[in-house]
């Protein structure tokens, strides 16, 4: 089983508490149709798991297949710099077929980002962050998107809500057992 090579840290985009018993990491591409299909499922999984889950998103733009994926990732990172990563993330997935630069500028305005800020964000300044995410994915065995890791182990099971919630709940039980054993 493939392991997550780069532990979750301060460089990551995280929803949920650090002390959550289960961490789900997604390597995703904003233009990937499979990531688009997974987006509402992952939202439903987050709702179902509540405080038990910490969700992490990492960029893995497959730019050769998806010509707008890198720019979309740069846009999301631009928004992150202003505390609006998750709003940008959601907007990009909810408008996945419209990721040209003009669309990104329009999304920036909807998020309250000045046009100059978006221009600066798309100038390559976030290429290093996106590349670090991508390289971490390669080191973790990611070869397509979306790639999911549950508590550091790659998840290759079914991608429906019930299957994912079941796998996450099992990971939570597995994570709690060792803690309980050490307190006896």
mmCIF file of N, CA and C in Angstrom, residues 47-154:
data_model
loop_
_atom_site.group_PDB
_atom_site.id
_atom_site.type_symbol
_atom_site.label_atom_id
_atom_site.label_comp_id
_atom_site.label_asym_id
_atom_site.label_seq_id
_atom_site.Cartn_x
_atom_site.Cartn_y
_atom_site.Cartn_z
ATOM 1 N N UNK A 47 -19.476 16.320 5.410
ATOM 2 C CA UNK A 47 -20.668 16.550 6.237
ATOM 3 C C UNK A 47 -20.960 15.329 7.105
ATOM 4 N N UNK A 48 -20.859 14.143 6.509
ATOM 5 C CA UNK A 48 -21.167 12.909 7.239
ATOM 6 C C UNK A 48 -20.180 12.657 8.385
ATOM 7 N N UNK A 49 -18.927 12.987 8.177
ATOM 8 C CA UNK A 49 -17.891 12.714 9.190
ATOM 9 C C UNK A 49 -17.777 13.811 10.247
ATOM 10 N N UNK A 50 -18.179 15.017 9.903
ATOM 11 C CA UNK A 50 -18.154 16.113 10.865
ATOM 12 C C UNK A 50 -16.763 16.345 11.451
ATOM 13 N N UNK A 51 -16.720 16.525 12.774
ATOM 14 C CA UNK A 51 -15.472 16.853 13.472
ATOM 15 C C UNK A 51 -14.454 15.720 13.488
ATOM 16 N N UNK A 52 -14.868 14.538 13.099
ATOM 17 C CA UNK A 52 -13.927 13.411 13.074
ATOM 18 C C UNK A 52 -12.933 13.519 11.924
ATOM 19 N N UNK A 53 -13.228 14.375 10.927
ATOM 20 C CA UNK A 53 -12.449 14.415 9.687
ATOM 21 C C UNK A 53 -11.715 15.736 9.507
ATOM 22 N N UNK A 54 -10.466 15.607 9.098
ATOM 23 C CA UNK A 54 -9.675 16.737 8.615
ATOM 24 C C UNK A 54 -9.448 16.461 7.131
ATOM 25 N N UNK A 55 -9.837 17.425 6.276
ATOM 26 C CA UNK A 55 -9.712 17.277 4.828
ATOM 27 C C UNK A 55 -8.613 18.198 4.328
ATOM 28 N N UNK A 56 -7.746 17.661 3.476
ATOM 29 C CA UNK A 56 -6.611 18.400 2.935
ATOM 30 C C UNK A 56 -6.658 18.310 1.414
ATOM 31 N N UNK A 57 -6.453 19.452 0.763
ATOM 32 C CA UNK A 57 -6.383 19.463 -0.698
ATOM 33 C C UNK A 57 -4.985 19.863 -1.120
ATOM 34 N N UNK A 58 -4.433 19.098 -2.067
ATOM 35 C CA UNK A 58 -3.143 19.415 -2.670
ATOM 36 C C UNK A 58 -3.288 19.451 -4.187
ATOM 37 N N UNK A 59 -2.576 20.379 -4.796
ATOM 38 C CA UNK A 59 -2.635 20.567 -6.250
ATOM 39 C C UNK A 59 -1.894 19.460 -6.985
ATOM 40 N N UNK A 60 -2.523 18.937 -8.005
ATOM 41 C CA UNK A 60 -1.876 17.965 -8.883
ATOM 42 C C UNK A 60 -2.388 18.199 -10.303
ATOM 43 N N UNK A 61 -2.076 19.388 -10.863
ATOM 44 C CA UNK A 61 -2.591 19.705 -12.195
ATOM 45 C C UNK A 61 -1.920 18.868 -13.280
ATOM 46 N N UNK A 62 -2.727 18.158 -14.015
ATOM 47 C CA UNK A 62 -2.232 17.349 -15.130
ATOM 48 C C UNK A 62 -2.285 18.227 -16.378
ATOM 49 N N UNK A 63 -1.336 19.151 -16.438
ATOM 50 C CA UNK A 63 -1.369 20.236 -17.422
ATOM 51 C C UNK A 63 -1.300 19.757 -18.868
ATOM 52 N N UNK A 64 -0.687 18.625 -19.114
ATOM 53 C CA UNK A 64 -0.615 18.136 -20.490
ATOM 54 C C UNK A 64 -1.990 17.735 -21.012
ATOM 55 N N UNK A 65 -2.830 17.203 -20.125
ATOM 56 C CA UNK A 65 -4.178 16.785 -20.516
ATOM 57 C C UNK A 65 -5.210 17.887 -20.292
ATOM 58 N N UNK A 66 -4.950 18.720 -19.303
ATOM 59 C CA UNK A 66 -5.909 19.749 -18.899
ATOM 60 C C UNK A 66 -5.224 21.116 -18.975
ATOM 61 N N UNK A 67 -5.375 21.807 -20.090
ATOM 62 C CA UNK A 67 -4.606 23.034 -20.335
ATOM 63 C C UNK A 67 -4.884 24.184 -19.373
ATOM 64 N N UNK A 68 -5.998 24.152 -18.649
ATOM 65 C CA UNK A 68 -6.323 25.244 -17.729
ATOM 66 C C UNK A 68 -6.056 24.889 -16.269
ATOM 67 N N UNK A 69 -5.619 23.675 -16.018
ATOM 68 C CA UNK A 69 -5.478 23.190 -14.643
ATOM 69 C C UNK A 69 -4.421 23.955 -13.850
ATOM 70 N N UNK A 70 -3.294 24.244 -14.465
ATOM 71 C CA UNK A 70 -2.234 24.946 -13.752
ATOM 72 C C UNK A 70 -2.667 26.361 -13.391
ATOM 73 N N UNK A 71 -3.277 27.059 -14.328
ATOM 74 C CA UNK A 71 -3.738 28.426 -14.050
ATOM 75 C C UNK A 71 -4.816 28.404 -12.964
ATOM 76 N N UNK A 72 -5.685 27.418 -12.991
ATOM 77 C CA UNK A 72 -6.715 27.312 -11.955
ATOM 78 C C UNK A 72 -6.063 27.093 -10.585
ATOM 79 N N UNK A 73 -5.031 26.253 -10.533
ATOM 80 C CA UNK A 73 -4.321 26.028 -9.271
ATOM 81 C C UNK A 73 -3.647 27.317 -8.797
ATOM 82 N N UNK A 74 -3.054 28.066 -9.731
ATOM 83 C CA UNK A 74 -2.439 29.349 -9.377
ATOM 84 C C UNK A 74 -3.493 30.325 -8.842
ATOM 85 N N UNK A 75 -4.666 30.311 -9.443
ATOM 86 C CA UNK A 75 -5.754 31.167 -8.975
ATOM 87 C C UNK A 75 -6.151 30.793 -7.545
ATOM 88 N N UNK A 76 -6.291 29.492 -7.293
ATOM 89 C CA UNK A 76 -6.656 29.040 -5.945
ATOM 90 C C UNK A 76 -5.600 29.457 -4.931
ATOM 91 N N UNK A 77 -4.332 29.350 -5.324
ATOM 92 C CA UNK A 77 -3.253 29.771 -4.420
ATOM 93 C C UNK A 77 -3.271 31.281 -4.209
ATOM 94 N N UNK A 78 -3.620 32.038 -5.234
ATOM 95 C CA UNK A 78 -3.768 33.484 -5.087
ATOM 96 C C UNK A 78 -4.837 33.788 -4.048
ATOM 97 N N UNK A 79 -5.972 33.124 -4.169
ATOM 98 C CA UNK A 79 -7.065 33.319 -3.212
ATOM 99 C C UNK A 79 -6.637 32.896 -1.807
ATOM 100 N N UNK A 80 -5.840 31.842 -1.728
ATOM 101 C CA UNK A 80 -5.369 31.361 -0.421
ATOM 102 C C UNK A 80 -4.583 32.447 0.295
ATOM 103 N N UNK A 81 -3.805 33.202 -0.451
ATOM 104 C CA UNK A 81 -3.023 34.270 0.147
ATOM 105 C C UNK A 81 -3.878 35.331 0.813
ATOM 106 N N UNK A 82 -5.150 35.359 0.451
ATOM 107 C CA UNK A 82 -6.091 36.325 1.034
ATOM 108 C C UNK A 82 -7.151 35.621 1.888
ATOM 109 N N UNK A 83 -6.848 34.384 2.280
ATOM 110 C CA UNK A 83 -7.752 33.648 3.161
ATOM 111 C C UNK A 83 -9.001 33.127 2.486
ATOM 112 N N UNK A 84 -8.979 32.970 1.171
ATOM 113 C CA UNK A 84 -10.179 32.552 0.440
ATOM 114 C C UNK A 84 -9.933 31.290 -0.399
ATOM 115 N N UNK A 85 -9.023 30.441 0.058
ATOM 116 C CA UNK A 85 -8.725 29.240 -0.722
ATOM 117 C C UNK A 85 -9.962 28.389 -0.943
ATOM 118 N N UNK A 86 -10.671 28.073 0.131
ATOM 119 C CA UNK A 86 -11.782 27.129 -0.006
ATOM 120 C C UNK A 86 -12.918 27.687 -0.849
ATOM 121 N N UNK A 87 -13.133 29.001 -0.780
ATOM 122 C CA UNK A 87 -14.139 29.605 -1.646
ATOM 123 C C UNK A 87 -13.714 29.459 -3.112
ATOM 124 N N UNK A 88 -12.425 29.703 -3.383
ATOM 125 C CA UNK A 88 -11.921 29.554 -4.758
ATOM 126 C C UNK A 88 -11.977 28.095 -5.199
ATOM 127 N N UNK A 89 -11.548 27.191 -4.337
ATOM 128 C CA UNK A 89 -11.585 25.750 -4.615
ATOM 129 C C UNK A 89 -12.988 25.332 -5.043
ATOM 130 N N UNK A 90 -13.967 25.712 -4.235
ATOM 131 C CA UNK A 90 -15.350 25.326 -4.527
ATOM 132 C C UNK A 90 -15.833 25.972 -5.827
ATOM 133 N N UNK A 91 -15.518 27.237 -6.017
ATOM 134 C CA UNK A 91 -15.948 27.936 -7.218
ATOM 135 C C UNK A 91 -15.362 27.285 -8.476
ATOM 136 N N UNK A 92 -14.092 26.900 -8.409
ATOM 137 C CA UNK A 92 -13.447 26.263 -9.561
ATOM 138 C C UNK A 92 -14.095 24.922 -9.886
ATOM 139 N N UNK A 93 -14.386 24.116 -8.868
ATOM 140 C CA UNK A 93 -15.028 22.827 -9.144
ATOM 141 C C UNK A 93 -16.479 22.993 -9.581
ATOM 142 N N UNK A 94 -17.157 23.991 -9.056
ATOM 143 C CA UNK A 94 -18.558 24.203 -9.429
ATOM 144 C C UNK A 94 -18.690 24.822 -10.822
ATOM 145 N N UNK A 95 -17.586 25.325 -11.367
ATOM 146 C CA UNK A 95 -17.572 25.938 -12.703
ATOM 147 C C UNK A 95 -16.450 25.330 -13.532
ATOM 148 N N UNK A 96 -16.301 24.045 -13.426
ATOM 149 C CA UNK A 96 -15.143 23.337 -13.971
ATOM 150 C C UNK A 96 -14.974 23.466 -15.482
ATOM 151 N N UNK A 97 -16.033 23.717 -16.187
ATOM 152 C CA UNK A 97 -15.916 23.822 -17.653
ATOM 153 C C UNK A 97 -15.560 25.241 -18.100
ATOM 154 N N UNK A 98 -15.392 26.146 -17.159
ATOM 155 C CA UNK A 98 -15.065 27.541 -17.487
ATOM 156 C C UNK A 98 -13.847 27.960 -16.667
ATOM 157 N N UNK A 99 -12.656 27.614 -17.165
ATOM 158 C CA UNK A 99 -11.420 27.882 -16.424
ATOM 159 C C UNK A 99 -10.405 28.691 -17.232
ATOM 160 N N UNK A 100 -10.872 29.379 -18.258
ATOM 161 C CA UNK A 100 -9.958 30.256 -19.005
ATOM 162 C C UNK A 100 -9.584 31.443 -18.123
ATOM 163 N N UNK A 101 -8.563 32.186 -18.526
ATOM 164 C CA UNK A 101 -8.131 33.331 -17.722
ATOM 165 C C UNK A 101 -9.271 34.316 -17.467
ATOM 166 N N UNK A 102 -10.074 34.591 -18.484
ATOM 167 C CA UNK A 102 -11.192 35.530 -18.306
ATOM 168 C C UNK A 102 -12.145 35.038 -17.221
ATOM 169 N N UNK A 103 -12.359 33.730 -17.165
ATOM 170 C CA UNK A 103 -13.218 33.153 -16.130
ATOM 171 C C UNK A 103 -12.588 33.342 -14.759
ATOM 172 N N UNK A 104 -11.274 33.111 -14.666
ATOM 173 C CA UNK A 104 -10.581 33.248 -13.386
ATOM 174 C C UNK A 104 -10.670 34.689 -12.881
ATOM 175 N N UNK A 105 -10.523 35.650 -13.787
ATOM 176 C CA UNK A 105 -10.670 37.063 -13.385
ATOM 177 C C UNK A 105 -12.083 37.333 -12.869
ATOM 178 N N UNK A 106 -13.081 36.769 -13.538
ATOM 179 C CA UNK A 106 -14.471 36.951 -13.096
ATOM 180 C C UNK A 106 -14.685 36.320 -11.720
ATOM 181 N N UNK A 107 -14.106 35.141 -11.503
ATOM 182 C CA UNK A 107 -14.233 34.500 -10.187
ATOM 183 C C UNK A 107 -13.529 35.332 -9.127
ATOM 184 N N UNK A 108 -12.397 35.910 -9.509
ATOM 185 C CA UNK A 108 -11.681 36.771 -8.576
ATOM 186 C C UNK A 108 -12.559 37.927 -8.115
ATOM 187 N N UNK A 109 -13.244 38.552 -9.055
ATOM 188 C CA UNK A 109 -14.138 39.650 -8.691
ATOM 189 C C UNK A 109 -15.250 39.169 -7.770
ATOM 190 N N UNK A 110 -15.805 38.000 -8.062
ATOM 191 C CA UNK A 110 -16.868 37.443 -7.201
ATOM 192 C C UNK A 110 -16.359 37.157 -5.792
ATOM 193 N N UNK A 111 -15.074 36.851 -5.681
ATOM 194 C CA UNK A 111 -14.486 36.579 -4.367
ATOM 195 C C UNK A 111 -13.950 37.850 -3.696
ATOM 196 N N UNK A 112 -14.041 38.965 -4.389
ATOM 197 C CA UNK A 112 -13.545 40.213 -3.831
ATOM 198 C C UNK A 112 -12.052 40.419 -4.036
ATOM 199 N N UNK A 113 -11.474 39.712 -5.016
ATOM 200 C CA UNK A 113 -10.055 39.867 -5.316
ATOM 201 C C UNK A 113 -9.879 40.920 -6.398
ATOM 202 N N UNK A 114 -9.038 41.871 -6.149
ATOM 203 C CA UNK A 114 -8.740 42.915 -7.122
ATOM 204 C C UNK A 114 -8.116 42.281 -8.368
ATOM 205 N N UNK A 115 -8.433 42.839 -9.529
ATOM 206 C CA UNK A 115 -7.898 42.333 -10.794
ATOM 207 C C UNK A 115 -6.376 42.292 -10.786
ATOM 208 N N UNK A 116 -5.749 43.294 -10.210
ATOM 209 C CA UNK A 116 -4.284 43.320 -10.131
ATOM 210 C C UNK A 116 -3.743 42.165 -9.288
ATOM 211 N N UNK A 117 -4.476 41.822 -8.233
ATOM 212 C CA UNK A 117 -4.059 40.704 -7.376
ATOM 213 C C UNK A 117 -4.105 39.402 -8.170
ATOM 214 N N UNK A 118 -5.164 39.212 -8.941
ATOM 215 C CA UNK A 118 -5.281 38.000 -9.762
ATOM 216 C C UNK A 118 -4.164 37.980 -10.804
ATOM 217 N N UNK A 119 -3.917 39.111 -11.444
ATOM 218 C CA UNK A 119 -2.834 39.195 -12.441
ATOM 219 C C UNK A 119 -1.504 38.794 -11.814
ATOM 220 N N UNK A 120 -1.221 39.332 -10.636
ATOM 221 C CA UNK A 120 0.032 39.000 -9.947
ATOM 222 C C UNK A 120 0.074 37.522 -9.577
ATOM 223 N N UNK A 121 -1.063 36.965 -9.186
ATOM 224 C CA UNK A 121 -1.112 35.552 -8.809
ATOM 225 C C UNK A 121 -0.905 34.611 -9.978
ATOM 226 N N UNK A 122 -1.256 35.074 -11.161
ATOM 227 C CA UNK A 122 -1.108 34.238 -12.353
ATOM 228 C C UNK A 122 0.231 34.470 -13.056
ATOM 229 N N UNK A 123 1.122 35.212 -12.415
ATOM 230 C CA UNK A 123 2.409 35.532 -13.040
ATOM 231 C C UNK A 123 3.497 34.499 -12.763
ATOM 232 N N UNK A 124 3.132 33.409 -12.122
ATOM 233 C CA UNK A 124 4.104 32.360 -11.848
ATOM 234 C C UNK A 124 4.598 32.325 -10.418
ATOM 235 N N UNK A 125 4.179 33.278 -9.601
ATOM 236 C CA UNK A 125 4.678 33.328 -8.224
ATOM 237 C C UNK A 125 4.246 32.126 -7.386
ATOM 238 N N UNK A 126 3.201 31.430 -7.789
ATOM 239 C CA UNK A 126 2.752 30.259 -7.033
ATOM 240 C C UNK A 126 3.169 28.942 -7.678
ATOM 241 N N UNK A 127 3.948 29.038 -8.755
ATOM 242 C CA UNK A 127 4.409 27.817 -9.421
ATOM 243 C C UNK A 127 5.163 26.904 -8.464
ATOM 244 N N UNK A 128 5.968 27.482 -7.574
ATOM 245 C CA UNK A 128 6.752 26.669 -6.631
ATOM 246 C C UNK A 128 5.835 25.871 -5.701
ATOM 247 N N UNK A 129 4.799 26.513 -5.155
ATOM 248 C CA UNK A 129 3.860 25.830 -4.258
ATOM 249 C C UNK A 129 3.149 24.712 -5.003
ATOM 250 N N UNK A 130 2.677 25.015 -6.202
ATOM 251 C CA UNK A 130 1.970 24.002 -6.996
ATOM 252 C C UNK A 130 2.925 22.856 -7.324
ATOM 253 N N UNK A 131 4.157 23.182 -7.698
ATOM 254 C CA UNK A 131 5.143 22.150 -8.021
ATOM 255 C C UNK A 131 5.487 21.306 -6.796
ATOM 256 N N UNK A 132 5.579 21.919 -5.622
ATOM 257 C CA UNK A 132 5.850 21.159 -4.390
ATOM 258 C C UNK A 132 4.723 20.170 -4.114
ATOM 259 N N UNK A 133 3.474 20.616 -4.270
ATOM 260 C CA UNK A 133 2.344 19.697 -4.109
ATOM 261 C C UNK A 133 2.465 18.549 -5.109
ATOM 262 N N UNK A 134 2.714 18.904 -6.362
ATOM 263 C CA UNK A 134 2.791 17.916 -7.437
ATOM 264 C C UNK A 134 3.916 16.907 -7.157
ATOM 265 N N UNK A 135 5.080 17.404 -6.792
ATOM 266 C CA UNK A 135 6.227 16.532 -6.504
ATOM 267 C C UNK A 135 5.934 15.621 -5.323
ATOM 268 N N UNK A 136 5.284 16.164 -4.296
ATOM 269 C CA UNK A 136 4.885 15.335 -3.163
ATOM 270 C C UNK A 136 3.937 14.231 -3.589
ATOM 271 N N UNK A 137 3.057 14.558 -4.527
ATOM 272 C CA UNK A 137 2.154 13.546 -5.062
ATOM 273 C C UNK A 137 2.914 12.456 -5.801
ATOM 274 N N UNK A 138 3.859 12.844 -6.643
ATOM 275 C CA UNK A 138 4.670 11.856 -7.374
ATOM 276 C C UNK A 138 5.397 10.952 -6.370
ATOM 277 N N UNK A 139 5.995 11.566 -5.359
ATOM 278 C CA UNK A 139 6.715 10.781 -4.342
ATOM 279 C C UNK A 139 5.783 9.845 -3.579
ATOM 280 N N UNK A 140 4.493 10.183 -3.540
ATOM 281 C CA UNK A 140 3.502 9.357 -2.848
ATOM 282 C C UNK A 140 2.862 8.323 -3.770
ATOM 283 N N UNK A 141 3.301 8.274 -5.027
ATOM 284 C CA UNK A 141 2.752 7.299 -5.962
ATOM 285 C C UNK A 141 1.529 7.759 -6.717
ATOM 286 N N UNK A 142 1.217 9.050 -6.654
ATOM 287 C CA UNK A 142 0.064 9.578 -7.379
ATOM 288 C C UNK A 142 0.388 9.554 -8.877
ATOM 289 N N UNK A 143 -0.530 8.977 -9.639
ATOM 290 C CA UNK A 143 -0.347 8.938 -11.090
ATOM 291 C C UNK A 143 -1.613 9.354 -11.825
ATOM 292 N N UNK A 144 -2.578 9.852 -11.088
ATOM 293 C CA UNK A 144 -3.826 10.321 -11.665
ATOM 294 C C UNK A 144 -4.626 11.041 -10.600
ATOM 295 N N UNK A 145 -5.704 11.679 -11.045
ATOM 296 C CA UNK A 145 -6.532 12.414 -10.095
ATOM 297 C C UNK A 145 -7.987 11.998 -10.214
ATOM 298 N N UNK A 146 -8.722 12.061 -9.122
ATOM 299 C CA UNK A 146 -8.252 12.388 -7.785
ATOM 300 C C UNK A 146 -7.556 11.196 -7.147
ATOM 301 N N UNK A 147 -6.539 11.468 -6.360
ATOM 302 C CA UNK A 147 -5.888 10.439 -5.548
ATOM 303 C C UNK A 147 -6.141 10.782 -4.099
ATOM 304 N N UNK A 148 -6.578 9.788 -3.353
ATOM 305 C CA UNK A 148 -6.968 9.993 -1.958
ATOM 306 C C UNK A 148 -6.081 9.181 -1.024
ATOM 307 N N UNK A 149 -5.793 9.777 0.129
ATOM 308 C CA UNK A 149 -5.033 9.112 1.179
ATOM 309 C C UNK A 149 -5.797 9.268 2.482
ATOM 310 N N UNK A 150 -5.997 8.155 3.166
ATOM 311 C CA UNK A 150 -6.675 8.162 4.459
ATOM 312 C C UNK A 150 -5.642 7.842 5.521
ATOM 313 N N UNK A 151 -5.449 8.787 6.422
ATOM 314 C CA UNK A 151 -4.435 8.652 7.478
ATOM 315 C C UNK A 151 -3.093 8.180 6.917
ATOM 316 N N UNK A 152 -2.744 8.765 5.788
ATOM 317 C CA UNK A 152 -1.435 8.521 5.199
ATOM 318 C C UNK A 152 -1.344 7.330 4.268
ATOM 319 N N UNK A 153 -2.405 6.550 4.133
ATOM 320 C CA UNK A 153 -2.393 5.381 3.248
ATOM 321 C C UNK A 153 -3.289 5.641 2.047
ATOM 322 N N UNK A 154 -2.795 5.290 0.878
ATOM 323 C CA UNK A 154 -3.570 5.518 -0.341
ATOM 324 C C UNK A 154 -4.855 4.705 -0.302
#
